[in-house]
Short mmCIF file of C-alpha atoms in Angstrom, two decimals:
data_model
loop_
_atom_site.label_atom_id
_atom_site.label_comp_id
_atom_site.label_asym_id
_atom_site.label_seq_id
_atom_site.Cartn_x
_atom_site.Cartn_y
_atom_site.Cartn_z
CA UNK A 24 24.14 1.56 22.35
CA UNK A 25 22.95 2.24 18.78
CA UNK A 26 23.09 -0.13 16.28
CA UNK A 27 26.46 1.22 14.61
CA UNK A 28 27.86 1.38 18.00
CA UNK A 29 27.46 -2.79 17.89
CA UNK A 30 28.49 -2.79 14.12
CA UNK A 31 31.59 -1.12 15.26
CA UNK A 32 32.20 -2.87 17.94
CA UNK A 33 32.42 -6.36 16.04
CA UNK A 34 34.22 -4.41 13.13
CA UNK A 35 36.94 -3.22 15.29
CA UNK A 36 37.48 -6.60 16.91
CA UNK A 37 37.78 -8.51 13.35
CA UNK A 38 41.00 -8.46 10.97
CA UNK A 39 40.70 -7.69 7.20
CA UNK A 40 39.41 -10.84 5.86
CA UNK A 41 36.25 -10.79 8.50
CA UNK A 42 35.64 -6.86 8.25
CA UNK A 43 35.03 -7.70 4.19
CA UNK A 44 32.51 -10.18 5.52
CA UNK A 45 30.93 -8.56 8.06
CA UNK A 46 30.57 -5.85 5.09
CA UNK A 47 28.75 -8.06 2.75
CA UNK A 48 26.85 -9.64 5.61
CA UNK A 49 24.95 -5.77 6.33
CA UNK A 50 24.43 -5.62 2.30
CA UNK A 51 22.55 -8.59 2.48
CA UNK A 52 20.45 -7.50 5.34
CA UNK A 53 19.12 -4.78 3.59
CA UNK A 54 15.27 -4.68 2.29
CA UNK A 55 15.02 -5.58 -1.13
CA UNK A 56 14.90 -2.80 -3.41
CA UNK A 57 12.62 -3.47 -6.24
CA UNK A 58 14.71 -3.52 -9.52
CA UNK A 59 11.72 -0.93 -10.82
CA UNK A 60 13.28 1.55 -8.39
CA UNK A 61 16.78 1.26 -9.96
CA UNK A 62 17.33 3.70 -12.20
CA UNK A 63 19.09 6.74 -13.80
CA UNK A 64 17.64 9.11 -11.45
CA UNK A 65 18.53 6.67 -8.48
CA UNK A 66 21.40 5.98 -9.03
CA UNK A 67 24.64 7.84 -6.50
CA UNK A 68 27.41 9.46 -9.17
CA UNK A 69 31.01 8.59 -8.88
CA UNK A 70 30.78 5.18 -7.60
CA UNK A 71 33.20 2.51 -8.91
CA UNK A 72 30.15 0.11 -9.04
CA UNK A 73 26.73 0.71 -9.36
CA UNK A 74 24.52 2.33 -6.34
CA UNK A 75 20.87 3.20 -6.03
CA UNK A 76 19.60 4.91 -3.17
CA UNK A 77 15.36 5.46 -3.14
CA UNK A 78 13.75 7.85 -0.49
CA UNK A 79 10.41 6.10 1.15
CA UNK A 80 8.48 7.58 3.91
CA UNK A 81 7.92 6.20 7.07
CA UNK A 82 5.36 7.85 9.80
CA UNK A 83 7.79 10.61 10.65
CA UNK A 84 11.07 9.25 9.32
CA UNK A 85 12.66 9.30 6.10
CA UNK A 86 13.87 5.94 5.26
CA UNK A 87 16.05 4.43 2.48
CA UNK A 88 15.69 1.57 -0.08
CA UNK A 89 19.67 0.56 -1.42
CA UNK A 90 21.21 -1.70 -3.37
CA UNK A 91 24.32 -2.07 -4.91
CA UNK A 92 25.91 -4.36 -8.09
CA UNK A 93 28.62 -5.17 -5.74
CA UNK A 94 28.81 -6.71 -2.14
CA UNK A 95 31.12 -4.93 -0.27
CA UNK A 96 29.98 -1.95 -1.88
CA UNK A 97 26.12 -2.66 -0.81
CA UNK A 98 27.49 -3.22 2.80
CA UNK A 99 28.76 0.46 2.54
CA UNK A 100 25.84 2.27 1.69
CA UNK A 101 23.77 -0.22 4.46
CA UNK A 102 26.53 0.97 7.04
CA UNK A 103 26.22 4.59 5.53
CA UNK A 104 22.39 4.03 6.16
CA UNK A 105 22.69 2.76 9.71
CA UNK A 106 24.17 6.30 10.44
CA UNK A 107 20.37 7.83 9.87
CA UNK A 108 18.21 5.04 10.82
CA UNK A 109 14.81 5.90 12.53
CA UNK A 110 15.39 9.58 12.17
CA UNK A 111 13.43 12.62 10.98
CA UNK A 112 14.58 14.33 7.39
CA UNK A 113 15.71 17.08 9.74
CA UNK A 114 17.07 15.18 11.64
CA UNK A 115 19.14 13.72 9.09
CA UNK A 116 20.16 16.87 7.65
CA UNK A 117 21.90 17.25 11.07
CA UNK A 118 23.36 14.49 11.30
CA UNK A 119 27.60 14.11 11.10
CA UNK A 120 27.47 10.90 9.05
CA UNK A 121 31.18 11.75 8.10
CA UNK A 122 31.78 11.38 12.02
CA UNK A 123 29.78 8.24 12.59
CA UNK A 124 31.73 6.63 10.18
CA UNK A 125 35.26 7.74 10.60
CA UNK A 126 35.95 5.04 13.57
CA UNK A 127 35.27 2.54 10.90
CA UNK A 128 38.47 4.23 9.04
CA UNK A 129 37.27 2.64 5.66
CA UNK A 130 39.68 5.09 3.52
CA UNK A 131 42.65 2.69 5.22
CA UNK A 132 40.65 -0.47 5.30
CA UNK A 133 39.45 -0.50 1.55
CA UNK A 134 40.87 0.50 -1.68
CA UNK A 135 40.04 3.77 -2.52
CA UNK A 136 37.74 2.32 -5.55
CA UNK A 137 35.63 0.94 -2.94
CA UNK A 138 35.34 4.08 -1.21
CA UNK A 139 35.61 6.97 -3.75
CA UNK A 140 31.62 7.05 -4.08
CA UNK A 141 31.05 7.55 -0.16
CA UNK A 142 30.49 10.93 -0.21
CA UNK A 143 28.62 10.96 -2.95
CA UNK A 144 26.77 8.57 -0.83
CA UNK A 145 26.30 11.01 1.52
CA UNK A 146 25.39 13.78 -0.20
CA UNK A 147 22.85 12.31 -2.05
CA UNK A 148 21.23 11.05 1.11
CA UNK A 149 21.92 15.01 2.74
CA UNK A 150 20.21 16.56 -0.34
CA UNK A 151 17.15 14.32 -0.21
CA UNK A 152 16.75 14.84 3.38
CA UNK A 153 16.82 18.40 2.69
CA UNK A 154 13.85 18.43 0.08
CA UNK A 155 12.02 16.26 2.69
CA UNK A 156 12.63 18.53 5.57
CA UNK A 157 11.74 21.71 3.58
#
């Protein structure tokens, strides 16, 4: 089982209240990004709160440094990041991160402020894969 597989599995078996903490528990467990690395040109568009996402290279994978002004919102992009974990650029620019997510159904679990940047999420971390990859 991957690791979103056991994310899920916990997720699905916790009410609200827990899911929020289980949220904020994956934002914390995220490397720290230096505050150097957070700026203008890091930062994902259309978020409610403030997200930075930083490409770094690792041996043959394409890795990513987050962080986040807000809690839940840094457990997000960390789940959003579990979705391409240990994989190529290519590899990420094939990956359905829409689908990995959707069992999580976060559009009906949060409020849509907490999720409107998502996809912006994504296709920030889809466009840098791409100029990896090519």
């Amino acid at each position: 089982m991957s690791a979103l597989d056991d994310i899920f599995e916990e997720y699905d078996f916790l009410d609200a209240d827990d899911r929020y903490r289980l949220l904020i528990e994956l934002g914390k467990e995220l490397p720290a990004m230096p505050d150097a690395l957070k700026t203008d040109a890091t930062l994902v568009r259309g978020c409610s709160a403030s997200v930075w996402v930083y490409p770094v290279t690792d041996a043959d994978n394409l890795c990513f440094l987050a962080d986040s002004n807000a809690a839940i919102t840094k457990g997000i992009i960390a789940l959003v990041l579990k979705t391409v974990e240990g994989k190529s650029a290519t590899e990420i620019g094939q990956t359905d991160i829409e689908g990995a997510l959707a069992p999580f159904d976060l559009k009906n679990q949060l409020s849509s402020n907490r999720t409107q940047g998502i996809p912006n999420m994504i296709a920030l971390i889809r466009e840098t894969a791409a100029r990896y990859a090519g």
